[in-house]
PDB file of C-alpha atoms in Angstrom:
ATOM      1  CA  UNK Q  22       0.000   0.000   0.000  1.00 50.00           C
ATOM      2  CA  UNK Q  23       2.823   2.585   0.927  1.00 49.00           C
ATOM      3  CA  UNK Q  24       4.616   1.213  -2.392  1.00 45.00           C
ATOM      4  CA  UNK Q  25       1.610   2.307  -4.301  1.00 51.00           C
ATOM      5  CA  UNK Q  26       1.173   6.064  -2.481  1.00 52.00           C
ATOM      6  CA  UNK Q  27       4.912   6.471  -3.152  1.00 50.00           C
ATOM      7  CA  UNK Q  28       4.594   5.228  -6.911  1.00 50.00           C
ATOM      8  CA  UNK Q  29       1.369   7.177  -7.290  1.00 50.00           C
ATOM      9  CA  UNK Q  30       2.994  10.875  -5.876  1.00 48.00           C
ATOM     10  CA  UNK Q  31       5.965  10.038  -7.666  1.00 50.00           C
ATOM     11  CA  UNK Q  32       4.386  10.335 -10.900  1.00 50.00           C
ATOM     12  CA  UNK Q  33       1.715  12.916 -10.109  1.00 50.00           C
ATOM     13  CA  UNK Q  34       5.475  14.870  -9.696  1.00 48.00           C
ATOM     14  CA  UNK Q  35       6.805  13.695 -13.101  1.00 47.00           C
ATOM     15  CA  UNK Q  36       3.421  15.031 -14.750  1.00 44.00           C
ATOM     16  CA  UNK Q  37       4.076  18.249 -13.091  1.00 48.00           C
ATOM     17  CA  UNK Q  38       7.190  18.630 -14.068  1.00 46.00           C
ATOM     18  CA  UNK Q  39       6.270  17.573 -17.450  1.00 46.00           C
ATOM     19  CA  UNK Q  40       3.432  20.323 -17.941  1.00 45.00           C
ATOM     20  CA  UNK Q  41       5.753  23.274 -16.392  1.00 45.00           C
ATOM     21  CA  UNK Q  42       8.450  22.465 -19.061  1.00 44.00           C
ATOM     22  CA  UNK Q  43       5.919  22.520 -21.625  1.00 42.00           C
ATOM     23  CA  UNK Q  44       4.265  25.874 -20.156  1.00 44.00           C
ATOM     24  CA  UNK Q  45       8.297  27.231 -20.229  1.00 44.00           C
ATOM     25  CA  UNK Q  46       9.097  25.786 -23.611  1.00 41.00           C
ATOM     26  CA  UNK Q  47       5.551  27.510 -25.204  1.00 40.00           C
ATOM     27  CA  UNK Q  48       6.174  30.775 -22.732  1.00 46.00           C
ATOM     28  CA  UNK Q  49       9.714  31.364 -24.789  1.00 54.00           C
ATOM     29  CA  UNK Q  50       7.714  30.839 -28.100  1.00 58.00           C
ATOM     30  CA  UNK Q  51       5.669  33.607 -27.384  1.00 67.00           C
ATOM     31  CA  UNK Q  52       7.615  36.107 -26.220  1.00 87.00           C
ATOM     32  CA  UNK Q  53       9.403  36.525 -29.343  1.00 95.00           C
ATOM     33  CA  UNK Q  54       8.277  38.872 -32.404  1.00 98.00           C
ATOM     34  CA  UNK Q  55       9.216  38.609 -35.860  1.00 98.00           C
ATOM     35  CA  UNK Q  56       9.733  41.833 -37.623  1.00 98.00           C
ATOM     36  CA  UNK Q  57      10.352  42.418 -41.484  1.00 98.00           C
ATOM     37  CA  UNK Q  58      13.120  45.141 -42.351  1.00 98.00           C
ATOM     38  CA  UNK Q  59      15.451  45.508 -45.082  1.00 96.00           C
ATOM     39  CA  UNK Q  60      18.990  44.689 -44.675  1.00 95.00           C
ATOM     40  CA  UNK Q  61      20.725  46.932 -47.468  1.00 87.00           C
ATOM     41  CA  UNK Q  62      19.478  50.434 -47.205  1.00 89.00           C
ATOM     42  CA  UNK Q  63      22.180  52.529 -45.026  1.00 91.00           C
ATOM     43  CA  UNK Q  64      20.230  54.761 -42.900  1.00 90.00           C
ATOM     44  CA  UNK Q  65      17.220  53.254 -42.940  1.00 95.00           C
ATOM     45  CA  UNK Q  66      17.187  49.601 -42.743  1.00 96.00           C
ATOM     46  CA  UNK Q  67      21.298  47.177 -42.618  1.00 95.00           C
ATOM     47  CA  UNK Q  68      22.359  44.242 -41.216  1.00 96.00           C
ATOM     48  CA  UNK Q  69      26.046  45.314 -40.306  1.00 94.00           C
ATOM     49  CA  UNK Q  70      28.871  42.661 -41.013  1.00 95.00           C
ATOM     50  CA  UNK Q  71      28.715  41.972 -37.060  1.00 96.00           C
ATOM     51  CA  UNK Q  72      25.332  41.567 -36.945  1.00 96.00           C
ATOM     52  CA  UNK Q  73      23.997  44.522 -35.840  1.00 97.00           C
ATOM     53  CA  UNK Q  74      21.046  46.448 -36.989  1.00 98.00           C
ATOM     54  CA  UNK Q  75      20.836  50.143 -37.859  1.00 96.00           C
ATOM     55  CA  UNK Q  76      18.679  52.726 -39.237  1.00 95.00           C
ATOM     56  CA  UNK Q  77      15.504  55.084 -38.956  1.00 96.00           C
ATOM     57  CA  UNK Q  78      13.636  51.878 -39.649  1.00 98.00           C
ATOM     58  CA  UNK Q  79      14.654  49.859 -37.208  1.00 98.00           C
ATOM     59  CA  UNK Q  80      14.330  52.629 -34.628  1.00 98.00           C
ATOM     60  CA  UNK Q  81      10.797  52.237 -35.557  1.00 98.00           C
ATOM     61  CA  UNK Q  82      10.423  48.510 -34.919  1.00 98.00           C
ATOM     62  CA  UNK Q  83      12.316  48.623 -32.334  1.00 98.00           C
ATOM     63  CA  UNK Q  84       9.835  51.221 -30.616  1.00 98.00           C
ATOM     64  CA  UNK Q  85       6.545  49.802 -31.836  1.00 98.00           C
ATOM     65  CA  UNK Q  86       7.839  46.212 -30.462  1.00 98.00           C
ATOM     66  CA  UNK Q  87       8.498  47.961 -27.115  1.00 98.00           C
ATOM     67  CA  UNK Q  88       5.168  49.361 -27.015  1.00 98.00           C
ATOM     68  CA  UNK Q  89       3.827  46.238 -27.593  1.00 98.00           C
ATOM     69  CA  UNK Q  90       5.162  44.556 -24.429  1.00 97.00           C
ATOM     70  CA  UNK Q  91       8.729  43.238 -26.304  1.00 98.00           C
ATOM     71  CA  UNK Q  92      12.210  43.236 -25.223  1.00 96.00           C
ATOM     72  CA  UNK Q  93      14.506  44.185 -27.575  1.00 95.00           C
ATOM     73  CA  UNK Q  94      16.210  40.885 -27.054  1.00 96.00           C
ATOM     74  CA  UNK Q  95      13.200  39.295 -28.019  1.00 97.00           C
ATOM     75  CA  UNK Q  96      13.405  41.008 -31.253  1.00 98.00           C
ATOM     76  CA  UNK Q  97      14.083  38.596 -34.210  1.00 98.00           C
ATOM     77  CA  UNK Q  98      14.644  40.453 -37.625  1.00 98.00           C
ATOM     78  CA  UNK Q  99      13.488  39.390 -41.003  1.00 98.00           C
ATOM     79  CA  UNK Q 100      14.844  40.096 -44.447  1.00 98.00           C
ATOM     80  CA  UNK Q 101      12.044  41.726 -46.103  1.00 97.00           C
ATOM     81  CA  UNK Q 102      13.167  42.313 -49.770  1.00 93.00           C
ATOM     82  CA  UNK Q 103      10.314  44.607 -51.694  1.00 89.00           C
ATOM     83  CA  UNK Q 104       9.237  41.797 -53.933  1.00 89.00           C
ATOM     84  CA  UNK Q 105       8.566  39.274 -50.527  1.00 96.00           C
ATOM     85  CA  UNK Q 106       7.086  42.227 -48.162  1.00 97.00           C
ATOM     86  CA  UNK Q 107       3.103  40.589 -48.907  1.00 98.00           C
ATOM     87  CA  UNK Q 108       3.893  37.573 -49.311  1.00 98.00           C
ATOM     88  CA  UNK Q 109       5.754  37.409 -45.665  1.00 98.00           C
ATOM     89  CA  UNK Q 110       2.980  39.340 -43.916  1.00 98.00           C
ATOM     90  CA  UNK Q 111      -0.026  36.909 -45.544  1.00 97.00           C
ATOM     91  CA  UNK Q 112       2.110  33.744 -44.810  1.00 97.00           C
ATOM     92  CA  UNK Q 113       2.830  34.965 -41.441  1.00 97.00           C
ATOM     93  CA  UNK Q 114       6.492  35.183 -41.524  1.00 98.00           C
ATOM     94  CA  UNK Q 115       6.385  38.369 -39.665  1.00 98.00           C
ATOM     95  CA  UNK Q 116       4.085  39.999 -37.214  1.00 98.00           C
ATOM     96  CA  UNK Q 117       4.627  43.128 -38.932  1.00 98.00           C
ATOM     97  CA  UNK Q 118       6.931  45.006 -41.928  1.00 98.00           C
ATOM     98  CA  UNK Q 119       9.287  47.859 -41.610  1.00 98.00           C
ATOM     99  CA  UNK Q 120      11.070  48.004 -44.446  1.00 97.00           C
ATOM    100  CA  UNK Q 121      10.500  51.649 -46.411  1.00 93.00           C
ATOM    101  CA  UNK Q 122       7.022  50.300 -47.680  1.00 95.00           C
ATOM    102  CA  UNK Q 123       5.055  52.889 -49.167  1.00 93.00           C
ATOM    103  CA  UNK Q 124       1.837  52.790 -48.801  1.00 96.00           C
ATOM    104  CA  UNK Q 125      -0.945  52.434 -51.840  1.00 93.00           C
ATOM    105  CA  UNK Q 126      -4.263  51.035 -52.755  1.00 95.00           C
ATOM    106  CA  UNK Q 127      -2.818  48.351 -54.549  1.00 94.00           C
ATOM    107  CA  UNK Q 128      -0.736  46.517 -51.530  1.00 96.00           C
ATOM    108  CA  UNK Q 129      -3.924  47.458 -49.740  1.00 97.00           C
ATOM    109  CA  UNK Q 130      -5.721  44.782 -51.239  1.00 97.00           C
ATOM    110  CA  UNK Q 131      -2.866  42.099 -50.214  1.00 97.00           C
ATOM    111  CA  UNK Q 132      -2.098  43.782 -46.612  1.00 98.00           C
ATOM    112  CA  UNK Q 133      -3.309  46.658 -43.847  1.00 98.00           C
ATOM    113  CA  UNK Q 134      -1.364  48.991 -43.153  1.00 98.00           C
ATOM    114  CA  UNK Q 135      -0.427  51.393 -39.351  1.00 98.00           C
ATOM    115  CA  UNK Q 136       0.695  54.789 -39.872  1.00 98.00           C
ATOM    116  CA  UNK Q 137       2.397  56.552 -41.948  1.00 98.00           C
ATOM    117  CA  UNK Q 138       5.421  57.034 -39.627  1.00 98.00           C
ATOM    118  CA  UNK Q 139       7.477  58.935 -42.578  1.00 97.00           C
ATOM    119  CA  UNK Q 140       6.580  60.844 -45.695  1.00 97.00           C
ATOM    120  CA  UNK Q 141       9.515  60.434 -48.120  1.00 94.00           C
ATOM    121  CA  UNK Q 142       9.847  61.413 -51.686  1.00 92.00           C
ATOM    122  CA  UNK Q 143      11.213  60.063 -54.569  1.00 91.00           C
ATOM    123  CA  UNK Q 144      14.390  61.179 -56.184  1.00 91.00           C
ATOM    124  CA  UNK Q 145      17.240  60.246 -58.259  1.00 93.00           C
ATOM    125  CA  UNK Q 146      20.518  59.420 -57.492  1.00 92.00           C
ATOM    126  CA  UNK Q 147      23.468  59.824 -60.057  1.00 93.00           C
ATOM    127  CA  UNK Q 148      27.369  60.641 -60.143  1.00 93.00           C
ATOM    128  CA  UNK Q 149      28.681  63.372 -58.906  1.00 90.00           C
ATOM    129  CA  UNK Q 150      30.483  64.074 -62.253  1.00 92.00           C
ATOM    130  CA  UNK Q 151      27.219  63.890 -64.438  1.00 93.00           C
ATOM    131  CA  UNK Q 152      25.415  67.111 -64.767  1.00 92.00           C
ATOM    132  CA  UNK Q 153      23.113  65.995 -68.082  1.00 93.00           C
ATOM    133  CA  UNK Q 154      20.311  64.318 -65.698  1.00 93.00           C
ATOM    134  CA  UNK Q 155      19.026  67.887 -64.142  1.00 90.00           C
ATOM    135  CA  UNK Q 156      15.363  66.671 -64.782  1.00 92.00           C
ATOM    136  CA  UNK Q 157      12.933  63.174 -64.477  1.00 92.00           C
ATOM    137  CA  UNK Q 158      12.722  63.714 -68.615  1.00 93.00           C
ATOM    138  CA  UNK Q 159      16.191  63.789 -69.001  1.00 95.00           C
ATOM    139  CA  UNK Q 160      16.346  59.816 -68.141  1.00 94.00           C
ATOM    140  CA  UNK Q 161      14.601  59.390 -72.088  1.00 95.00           C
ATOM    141  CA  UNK Q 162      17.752  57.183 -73.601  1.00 89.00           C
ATOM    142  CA  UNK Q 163      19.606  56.133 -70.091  1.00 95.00           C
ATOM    143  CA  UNK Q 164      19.245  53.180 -68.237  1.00 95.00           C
ATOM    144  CA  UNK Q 165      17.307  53.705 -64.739  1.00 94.00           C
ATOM    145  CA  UNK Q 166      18.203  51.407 -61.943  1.00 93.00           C
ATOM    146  CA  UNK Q 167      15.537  49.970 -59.569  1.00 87.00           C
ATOM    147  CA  UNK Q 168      14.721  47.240 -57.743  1.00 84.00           C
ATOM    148  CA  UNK Q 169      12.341  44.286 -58.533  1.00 82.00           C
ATOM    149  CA  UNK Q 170       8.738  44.743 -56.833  1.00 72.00           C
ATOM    150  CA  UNK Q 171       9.306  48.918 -56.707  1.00 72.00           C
ATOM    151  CA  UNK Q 172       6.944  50.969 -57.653  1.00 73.00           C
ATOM    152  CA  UNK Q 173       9.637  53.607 -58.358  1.00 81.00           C
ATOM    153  CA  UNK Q 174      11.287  52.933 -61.524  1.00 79.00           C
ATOM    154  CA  UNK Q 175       7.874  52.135 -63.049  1.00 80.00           C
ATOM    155  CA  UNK Q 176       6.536  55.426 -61.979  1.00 84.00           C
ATOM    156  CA  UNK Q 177       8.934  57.626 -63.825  1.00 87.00           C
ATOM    157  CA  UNK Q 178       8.285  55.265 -66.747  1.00 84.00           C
ATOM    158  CA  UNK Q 179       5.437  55.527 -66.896  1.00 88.00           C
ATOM    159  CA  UNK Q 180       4.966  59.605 -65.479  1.00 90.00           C
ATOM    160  CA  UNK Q 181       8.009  61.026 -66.772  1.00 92.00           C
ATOM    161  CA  UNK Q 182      10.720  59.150 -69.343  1.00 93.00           C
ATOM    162  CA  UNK Q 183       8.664  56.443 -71.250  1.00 94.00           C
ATOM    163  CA  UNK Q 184      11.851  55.855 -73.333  1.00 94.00           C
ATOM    164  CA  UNK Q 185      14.154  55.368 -70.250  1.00 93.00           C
ATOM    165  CA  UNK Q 186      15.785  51.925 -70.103  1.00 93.00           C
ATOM    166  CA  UNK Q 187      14.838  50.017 -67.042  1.00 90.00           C
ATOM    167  CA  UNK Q 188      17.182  48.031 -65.040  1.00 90.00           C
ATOM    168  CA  UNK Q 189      15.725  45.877 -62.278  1.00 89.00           C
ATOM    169  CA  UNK Q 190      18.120  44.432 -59.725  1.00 89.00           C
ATOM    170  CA  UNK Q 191      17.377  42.611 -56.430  1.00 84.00           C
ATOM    171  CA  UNK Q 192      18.696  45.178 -54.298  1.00 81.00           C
ATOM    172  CA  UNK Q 193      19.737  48.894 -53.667  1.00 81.00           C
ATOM    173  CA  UNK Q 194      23.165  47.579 -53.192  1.00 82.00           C
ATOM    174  CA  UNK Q 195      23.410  46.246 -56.857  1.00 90.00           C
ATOM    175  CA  UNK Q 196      22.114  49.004 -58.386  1.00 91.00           C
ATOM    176  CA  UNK Q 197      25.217  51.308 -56.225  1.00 89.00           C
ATOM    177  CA  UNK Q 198      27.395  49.317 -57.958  1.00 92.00           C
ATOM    178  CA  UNK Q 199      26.063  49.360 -61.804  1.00 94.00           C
ATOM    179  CA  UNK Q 200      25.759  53.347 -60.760  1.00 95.00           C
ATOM    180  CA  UNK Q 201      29.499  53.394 -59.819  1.00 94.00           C
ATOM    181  CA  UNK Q 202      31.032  51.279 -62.561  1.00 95.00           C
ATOM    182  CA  UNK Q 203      28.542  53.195 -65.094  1.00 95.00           C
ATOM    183  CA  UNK Q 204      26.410  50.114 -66.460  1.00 95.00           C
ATOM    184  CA  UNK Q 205      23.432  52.376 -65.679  1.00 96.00           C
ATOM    185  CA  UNK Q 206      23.222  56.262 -65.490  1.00 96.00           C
ATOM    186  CA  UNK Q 207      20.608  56.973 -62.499  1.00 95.00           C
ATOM    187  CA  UNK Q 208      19.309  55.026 -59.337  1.00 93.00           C
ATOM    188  CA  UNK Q 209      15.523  55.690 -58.400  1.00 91.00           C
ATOM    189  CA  UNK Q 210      14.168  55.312 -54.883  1.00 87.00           C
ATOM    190  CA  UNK Q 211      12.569  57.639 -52.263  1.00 88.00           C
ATOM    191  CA  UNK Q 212      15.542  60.301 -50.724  1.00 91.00           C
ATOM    192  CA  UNK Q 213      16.030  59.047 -47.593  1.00 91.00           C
ATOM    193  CA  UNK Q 214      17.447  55.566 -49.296  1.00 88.00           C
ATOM    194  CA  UNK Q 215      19.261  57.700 -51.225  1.00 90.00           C
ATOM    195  CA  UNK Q 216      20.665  59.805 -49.151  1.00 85.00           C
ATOM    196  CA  UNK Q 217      21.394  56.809 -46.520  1.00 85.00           C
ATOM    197  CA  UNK Q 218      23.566  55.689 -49.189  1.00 85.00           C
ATOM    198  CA  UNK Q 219      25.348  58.558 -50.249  1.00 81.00           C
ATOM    199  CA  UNK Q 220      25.965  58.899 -46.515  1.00 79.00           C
ATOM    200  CA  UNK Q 221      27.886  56.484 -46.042  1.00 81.00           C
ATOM    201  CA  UNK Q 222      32.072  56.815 -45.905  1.00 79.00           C
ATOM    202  CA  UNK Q 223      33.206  54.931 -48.717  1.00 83.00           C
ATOM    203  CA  UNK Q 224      30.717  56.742 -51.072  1.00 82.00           C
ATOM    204  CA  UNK Q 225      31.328  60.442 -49.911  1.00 80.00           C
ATOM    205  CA  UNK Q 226      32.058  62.445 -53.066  1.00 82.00           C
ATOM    206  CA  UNK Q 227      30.918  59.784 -55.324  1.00 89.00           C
ATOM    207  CA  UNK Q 228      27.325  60.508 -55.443  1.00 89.00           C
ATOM    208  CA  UNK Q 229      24.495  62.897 -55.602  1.00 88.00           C
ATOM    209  CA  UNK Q 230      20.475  63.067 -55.232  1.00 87.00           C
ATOM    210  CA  UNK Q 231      18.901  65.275 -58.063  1.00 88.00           C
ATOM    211  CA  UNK Q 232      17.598  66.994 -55.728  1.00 85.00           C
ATOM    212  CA  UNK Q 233      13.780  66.445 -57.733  1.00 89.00           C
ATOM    213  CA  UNK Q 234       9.701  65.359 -55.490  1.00 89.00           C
ATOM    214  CA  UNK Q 235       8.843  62.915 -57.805  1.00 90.00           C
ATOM    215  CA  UNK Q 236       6.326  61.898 -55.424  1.00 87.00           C
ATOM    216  CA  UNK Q 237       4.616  61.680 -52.128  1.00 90.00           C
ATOM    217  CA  UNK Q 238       6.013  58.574 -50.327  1.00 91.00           C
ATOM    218  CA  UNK Q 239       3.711  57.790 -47.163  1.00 96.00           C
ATOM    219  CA  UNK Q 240       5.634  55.017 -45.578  1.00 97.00           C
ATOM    220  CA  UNK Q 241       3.345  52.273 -43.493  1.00 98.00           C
ATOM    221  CA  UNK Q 242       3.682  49.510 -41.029  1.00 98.00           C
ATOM    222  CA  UNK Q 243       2.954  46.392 -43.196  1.00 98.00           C
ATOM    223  CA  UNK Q 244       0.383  43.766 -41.010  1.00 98.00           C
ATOM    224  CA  UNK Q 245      -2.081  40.991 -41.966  1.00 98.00           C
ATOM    225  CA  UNK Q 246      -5.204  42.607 -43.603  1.00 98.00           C
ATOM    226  CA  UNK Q 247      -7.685  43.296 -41.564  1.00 97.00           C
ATOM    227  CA  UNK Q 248      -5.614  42.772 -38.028  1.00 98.00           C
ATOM    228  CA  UNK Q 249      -7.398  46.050 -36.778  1.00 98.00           C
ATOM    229  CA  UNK Q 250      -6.579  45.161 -33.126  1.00 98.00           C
ATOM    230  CA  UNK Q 251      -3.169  45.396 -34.391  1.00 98.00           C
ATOM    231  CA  UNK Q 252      -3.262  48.323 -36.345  1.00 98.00           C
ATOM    232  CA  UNK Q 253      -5.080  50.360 -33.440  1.00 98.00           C
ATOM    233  CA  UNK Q 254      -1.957  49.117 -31.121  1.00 98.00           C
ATOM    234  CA  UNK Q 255       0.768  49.916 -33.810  1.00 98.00           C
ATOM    235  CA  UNK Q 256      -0.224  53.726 -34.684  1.00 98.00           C
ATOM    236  CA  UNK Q 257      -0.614  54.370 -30.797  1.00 98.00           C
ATOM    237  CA  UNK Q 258       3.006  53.582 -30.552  1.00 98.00           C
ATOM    238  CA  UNK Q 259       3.409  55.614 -33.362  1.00 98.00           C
ATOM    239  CA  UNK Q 260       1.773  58.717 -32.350  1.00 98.00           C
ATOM    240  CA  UNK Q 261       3.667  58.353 -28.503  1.00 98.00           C
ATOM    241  CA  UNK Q 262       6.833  58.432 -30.906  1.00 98.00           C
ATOM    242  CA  UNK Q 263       6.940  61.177 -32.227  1.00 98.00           C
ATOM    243  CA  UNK Q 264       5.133  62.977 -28.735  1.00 98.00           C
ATOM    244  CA  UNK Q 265       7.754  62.031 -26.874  1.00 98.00           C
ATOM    245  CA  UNK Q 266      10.320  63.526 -29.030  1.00 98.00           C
ATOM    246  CA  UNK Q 267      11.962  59.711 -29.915  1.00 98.00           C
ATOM    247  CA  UNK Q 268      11.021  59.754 -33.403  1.00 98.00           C
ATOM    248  CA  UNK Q 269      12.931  63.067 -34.284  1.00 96.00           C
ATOM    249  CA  UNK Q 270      15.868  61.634 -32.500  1.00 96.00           C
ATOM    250  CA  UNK Q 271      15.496  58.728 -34.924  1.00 95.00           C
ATOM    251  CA  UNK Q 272      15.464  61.098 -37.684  1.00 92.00           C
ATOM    252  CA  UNK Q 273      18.989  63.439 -36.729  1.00 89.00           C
ATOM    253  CA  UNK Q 274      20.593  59.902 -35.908  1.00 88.00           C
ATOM    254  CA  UNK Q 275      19.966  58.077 -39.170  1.00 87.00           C
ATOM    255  CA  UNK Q 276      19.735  60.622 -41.614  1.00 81.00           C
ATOM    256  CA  UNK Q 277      21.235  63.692 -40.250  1.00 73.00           C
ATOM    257  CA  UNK Q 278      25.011  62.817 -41.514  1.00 67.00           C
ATOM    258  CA  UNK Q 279      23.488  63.492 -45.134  1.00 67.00           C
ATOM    259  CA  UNK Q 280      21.799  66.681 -44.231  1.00 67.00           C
ATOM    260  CA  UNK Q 281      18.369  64.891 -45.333  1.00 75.00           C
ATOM    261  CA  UNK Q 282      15.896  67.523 -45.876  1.00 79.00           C
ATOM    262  CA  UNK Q 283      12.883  65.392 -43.937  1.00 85.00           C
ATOM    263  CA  UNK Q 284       9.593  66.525 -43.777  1.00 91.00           C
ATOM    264  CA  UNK Q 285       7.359  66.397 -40.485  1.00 95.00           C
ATOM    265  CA  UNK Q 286       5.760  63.400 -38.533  1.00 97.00           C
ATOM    266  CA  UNK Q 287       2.722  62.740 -40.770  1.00 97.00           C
ATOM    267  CA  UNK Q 288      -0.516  61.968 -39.014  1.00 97.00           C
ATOM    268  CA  UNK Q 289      -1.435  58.516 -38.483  1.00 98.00           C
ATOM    269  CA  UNK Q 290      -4.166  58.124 -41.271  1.00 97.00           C
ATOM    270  CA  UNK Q 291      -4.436  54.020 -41.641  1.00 98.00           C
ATOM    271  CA  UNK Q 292      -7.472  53.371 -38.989  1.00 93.00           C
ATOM    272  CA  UNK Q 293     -10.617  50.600 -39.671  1.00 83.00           C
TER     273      UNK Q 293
END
C-alpha cells in the first residue's frame, strides 16, 4: 500500500514537471516577435557585417515592439526584400513590416497597413560628375536602376521618361554598384534611401540626389489585412513616438550625416 502512495505521488510529480516544461518551452515561443526590415538600405534599414542592426527603420520597430510589451532581445529580424514584403505578412512570416514600404491602394488589397510614420519622396541618385540628368525627362535614352517589386522605376516610366531603359536588380546595393562602374546612369528610390547611401564613408564624393519630389512617399507599417486590433496598437506607438520627441531623435541619428531635408511626422491616417 505505501509502495503504491509512493509510486502514485511520484508520478503525479513527473506530470508536473512535465506540464511546467511545456508551459516554459511555449512561454519562450511567445515572447518573441518577428519583424520584417530591409537589410541593405544605409540609414534606414542594414544588417552590419557583425550583426547589428541600424537605421531610422529599425528605430521604428524597435519602438513599436516595445510598445507592444517586447524586449529588444526578443526582437528577431526578417529580411524583407520589396518583392517578398506581402507575401511574408499573408504567410505569417512576420508579425509586422518595416522596411520603407510605401503605402498604396494596390498593396492594400494584399495587406493593412499602421501609420504613416514617414513621408519620403522620390528622387534620383546619379554621379557626382554627371550634370546631363538635371530633370525626371532627361532619363529618355539612359538606363534607370531599380529594384524588382518597386513601384519607383515604373513610376517615372510611366509619369516622366517612357523611353528610359529600365534596369531591375534585387537590391539597392546592386544598383550602387552598376551606378558606380557606369552600367546604368541613375538610381531611383525615395531620398532618404538615397541619401542613406550617399551617406555612407566609402561613397562620400561619389554621389548625388537630383535633388527632384517625384512623389509623395507615405511610408506604413505592413500587417495581416484586416488585423485592426493590431493596427489600433501599432499607430498608438506611433503617435507616442513622435510625442515624446523619440522619433525626431530617430530622424537626426539616421539621416542627419546626409543633411536629409525630412519633412514632419505625418498623421497617423491608416485606422478601420
Amino acid at each position: 500500500m505505501k509502495f503504491r502512495r509512493t509510486a502514485a505521488l511520484a508520478a503525479a510529480a513527473t506530470i508536473t514537471l512535465s506540464l511546467t516544461a511545456t508551459a516554459c518551452g511555449s512561454g519562450s515561443d511567445s515572447d518573441k516577435i518577428r519583424i520584417g526590415i530591409k537589410f541593405d538600405q544605409p540609414g534606414v534599414g542594414l544588417k552590419t557585417p557583425d550583426g547589428k542592426y541600424t537605421g531610422f527603420d529599425v528605430d521604428v520597430a524597435r519602438y513599436v515592439a516595445k510598445e507592444l510589451g517586447y524586449d529588444e532581445k526578443d526582437i528577431e529580424f526578417k529580411q524583407a526584400p520589396s518583392a517578398e514584403r506581402e507575401n511574408m505578412i499573408s504567410r505569417g512570416d512576420v508579425k509586422f513590416v518595416v522596411a520603407s514600404y510605401s503605402i498604396n491602394d494596390e498593396r492594400k488589397k494584399k495587406v493593412s497597413f499602421a501609420g504613416p510614420y514617414l513621408l519620403a519622396h522620390q528622387d534620383l541618385l546619379v554621379r557626382s560628375d554627371d550634370n546631363s540628368i538635371k530633370d525626371a525627362k532627361d532619363l529618355n535614352s539612359k538606363k534607370l536602376c531599380s529594384v524588382t517589386g518597386s513601384t519607383s522605376a515604373q513610376n517615372v516610366k510611366n509619369d516622366f521618361a517612357p523611353k528610359a531603359d529600365l534596369q531591375e536588380f534585387g537590391g539597392y546595393s546592386e544598383c550602387l554598384t552598376g551606378l558606380e562602374n557606369k552600367a546604368v546612369d541613375a538610381l531611383t528610390t525615395d531620398d532618404d534611401i538615397l541619401a542613406g547611401y550617399a551617406a555612407q564613408k566609402e561613397h562620400h564624393g561619389k554621389f548625388k540626389l537630383a535633388g527632384l519630389k517625384l512623389s509623395d512617399e507615405n511610408y506604413g507599417i505592413g500587417i495581416k489585412k484586416g488585423d485592426t486590433e493590431l493596427q489600433a496598437k501599432i499607430n498608438k506607438a506611433l503617435e507616442k513616438m513622435v510625442a515624446d520627441g523619440s522619433w525626431e531623435k530617430a530622424v537626426k541619428a539616421n539621416f542627419g550625416p546626409a543633411n536629409y531635408k525630412n519633412e514632419p511626422a505625418p498623421k497617423v491616417t491608416e485606422k478601420s
